[in-house]
Amino acid sequence: MRLIRVNNYEEVSERAAMMIAAQIQLKPDAVLGLATGSSPVGTYQRLVAWHRAGKLDFSQIKTVNLDEYVGLDGTDPQSYRYFMEDNLFSHVNIAKENTFVPNGKADDPAAECAWYDANMERLGGVDLQLLGIGNNGHIGFNEPADFFTVETHLVDLKESTIQANARFFDSPDDVPRQAVTMGTGGIMKAAKVLLIAAGKEKAELIERAFAGQVTPQIPATILKLHADCTVIYCGD
Ligand code: F6R
């Protein structure tokens, strides 16, 4: 695991975008695992700018997102599908049918989860997985628990996550209580993992968590067992 502490969010975003751009150059039909939230916004802005400058071609790229809120469909501005369209997909030449986000409105969530994992296999696996980290150490929506869940699954969000994500909603009551998330198995199967984070609290969490033991109470610690994981963060 490489821990790279940089000075500010701009540097986090620049370095993360460069790693993703390098992946696209090396393998134009790569499968990118993507995240939502505040952390990757600057990274996506750079990828969009480089695409507009003619430097990045997404025409053969495929994407699989980490998670989606249960009960929101892709037209809901709070959904992660909407976030991806708004921040990346609608600004680059990616084919919509090559972009996958779990379906938060699936009639049969268990079948949706099984399909999501099978689809990642069908795509040939994720080449580079981008992650943020929750204040409680979650990756995707793999919340602190007594064990790691390997497969894509339905999860009850922790109160800490509901409070942290309330900033995107009118009130904490509006935050969905459940999500579908890729499991830690799906994340660990990616050939490369890139975790990005910004802020004092996250920087302290990263330095404490990755110096300690692997524990499902801090789900991100499983990344210590990944063969090619880079963490780029700042305390700003
Ligand atoms: C989002 C996701 C979450 C976020 C995490 C950090 O798809 O999987 O794990 O990465 O909650 O969110 P931000 O970046 O908003 O602090």
XYZ file of C-alpha atoms in Angstrom, residues 30-227:
198
model
C -10.460 -0.592 -19.383
C -13.141 -1.235 -16.776
C -13.115 1.617 -14.255
C -14.709 1.215 -10.847
C -16.083 4.604 -9.810
C -17.205 6.397 -6.658
C -19.513 9.323 -5.907
C -19.484 11.902 -3.096
C -17.418 15.063 -2.705
C -13.990 13.451 -2.906
C -13.958 12.530 -6.643
C -15.604 15.722 -7.974
C -12.260 17.436 -8.723
C -10.901 14.245 -10.276
C -13.883 13.993 -12.624
C -13.563 17.698 -13.531
C -10.027 17.065 -14.711
C -10.972 13.962 -16.703
C -13.725 15.979 -18.407
C -11.290 18.828 -19.174
C -8.724 16.439 -20.645
C -11.421 14.761 -22.713
C -12.536 18.165 -24.052
C -8.912 18.953 -24.889
C -8.834 15.791 -27.029
C -6.488 13.943 -24.674
C -8.810 11.237 -23.337
C -11.099 8.908 -25.236
C -13.832 7.110 -23.296
C -15.438 5.428 -26.321
C -14.407 1.905 -25.259
C -14.335 2.475 -21.493
C -16.715 0.624 -19.227
C -17.588 1.708 -15.700
C -19.058 0.048 -12.631
C -20.070 2.201 -9.696
C -19.748 1.195 -6.089
C -23.188 1.897 -4.792
C -26.665 3.377 -5.019
C -29.328 4.416 -2.548
C -32.340 2.121 -2.303
C -35.548 3.781 -3.468
C -33.987 6.393 -5.763
C -34.026 5.994 -9.517
C -31.542 7.557 -11.880
C -33.670 10.643 -12.535
C -33.552 11.628 -8.854
C -30.893 14.342 -8.378
C -29.782 12.643 -5.127
C -29.183 9.304 -6.802
C -25.665 8.179 -7.568
C -26.630 7.458 -11.199
C -27.637 11.115 -11.511
C -24.373 12.200 -9.843
C -22.350 10.193 -12.354
C -24.266 11.573 -15.341
C -23.901 15.091 -13.992
C -20.225 14.929 -13.035
C -18.776 12.670 -15.715
C -20.820 10.568 -18.115
C -22.740 13.336 -19.889
C -19.506 15.289 -20.491
C -17.405 12.542 -22.101
C -17.848 10.146 -25.027
C -18.763 7.105 -22.949
C -21.550 4.842 -24.200
C -24.398 4.870 -21.702
C -24.812 1.087 -22.053
C -21.223 0.696 -20.826
C -21.938 2.471 -17.537
C -23.238 0.424 -14.610
C -24.614 1.716 -11.317
C -26.569 -0.620 -9.009
C -30.318 -0.285 -9.482
C -31.743 1.218 -6.287
C -35.292 0.532 -7.470
C -34.887 -3.171 -8.209
C -37.984 -5.226 -7.329
C -35.726 -8.039 -6.203
C -32.623 -6.514 -4.531
C -30.980 -9.931 -3.995
C -31.259 -10.722 -7.705
C -29.924 -7.251 -8.572
C -26.910 -7.818 -6.295
C -26.161 -11.232 -7.838
C -26.522 -9.748 -11.323
C -24.153 -6.893 -10.451
C -21.376 -9.282 -9.395
C -21.954 -11.512 -12.439
C -21.807 -8.455 -14.676
C -18.433 -7.417 -13.250
C -17.164 -10.914 -14.082
C -18.648 -10.674 -17.584
C -16.819 -7.385 -18.118
C -13.558 -9.124 -17.228
C -13.079 -7.519 -13.805
C -12.236 -3.994 -12.727
C -8.853 -2.620 -13.842
C -8.816 0.397 -11.536
C -11.200 1.016 -8.646
C -11.553 4.581 -7.362
C -12.700 4.886 -3.728
C -13.514 7.523 -1.150
C -13.643 6.728 2.548
C -16.400 7.505 5.057
C -15.659 9.139 8.397
C -16.514 5.759 9.938
C -14.040 3.967 7.652
C -16.572 2.665 5.133
C -15.634 1.998 1.511
C -18.507 1.900 -0.914
C -21.296 1.473 1.617
C -19.516 -1.371 3.399
C -20.286 -0.123 6.879
C -18.428 -1.055 10.099
C -19.563 -4.564 11.066
C -18.434 -7.766 12.754
C -17.455 -9.317 9.418
C -16.657 -8.336 5.845
C -19.379 -8.968 3.264
C -17.783 -10.203 0.071
C -20.602 -9.898 -2.466
C -22.673 -6.946 -3.632
C -25.387 -6.604 -1.005
C -28.182 -4.572 0.490
C -27.002 -2.610 3.525
C -28.627 -0.611 6.323
C -26.746 2.672 6.513
C -25.201 3.577 9.864
C -26.406 6.700 11.627
C -22.899 8.170 11.116
C -23.272 7.761 7.338
C -26.808 9.208 7.338
C -25.549 12.260 9.247
C -22.467 12.649 7.014
C -24.524 12.437 3.809
C -27.338 14.671 5.088
C -25.400 17.623 3.635
C -26.517 16.523 0.167
C -30.216 16.460 1.183
C -32.708 19.032 2.499
C -32.824 17.234 5.858
C -31.335 14.087 7.464
C -34.846 12.573 7.300
C -34.595 12.567 3.499
C -31.441 10.412 3.420
C -32.366 6.877 2.317
C -31.775 4.339 5.077
C -30.564 1.555 2.787
C -28.212 1.182 -0.154
C -26.940 -1.459 -2.533
C -23.163 -1.658 -2.393
C -20.398 -3.616 -4.056
C -18.916 -5.862 -1.361
C -15.358 -5.857 -0.134
C -14.743 -8.875 -2.398
C -15.655 -6.891 -5.501
C -13.403 -4.050 -4.389
C -10.477 -6.345 -3.542
C -10.722 -8.126 -6.911
C -9.885 -4.903 -8.776
C -6.393 -5.046 -10.266
C -5.570 -1.608 -8.845
C -7.237 0.423 -6.107
C -6.981 4.186 -5.710
C -8.442 5.730 -2.543
C -8.702 9.504 -2.277
C -9.627 11.669 0.694
C -9.375 15.241 1.901
C -9.712 16.977 5.252
C -8.171 16.780 8.726
C -10.555 14.111 10.026
C -10.040 11.827 7.012
C -6.253 12.299 7.072
C -6.140 11.264 10.731
C -8.417 8.302 10.041
C -6.229 7.137 7.159
C -2.983 7.380 9.113
C -4.479 5.636 12.155
C -6.399 2.957 10.262
C -3.640 1.901 7.887
C -1.082 1.767 10.701
C -3.346 -0.679 12.576
C -4.856 -4.127 12.154
C -7.247 -5.233 9.417
C -10.704 -5.109 10.987
C -14.268 -5.086 9.628
C -14.989 -2.359 12.198
C -12.946 -0.096 9.886
C -13.776 -1.653 6.503
C -11.113 0.311 4.576
C -8.396 -1.567 6.484
C -8.980 -4.562 4.200
C -7.107 -2.577 1.555
C -3.909 -3.322 3.483
C -4.193 -6.806 1.949
C -4.484 -5.502 -1.622
C -1.407 -5.975 -3.797
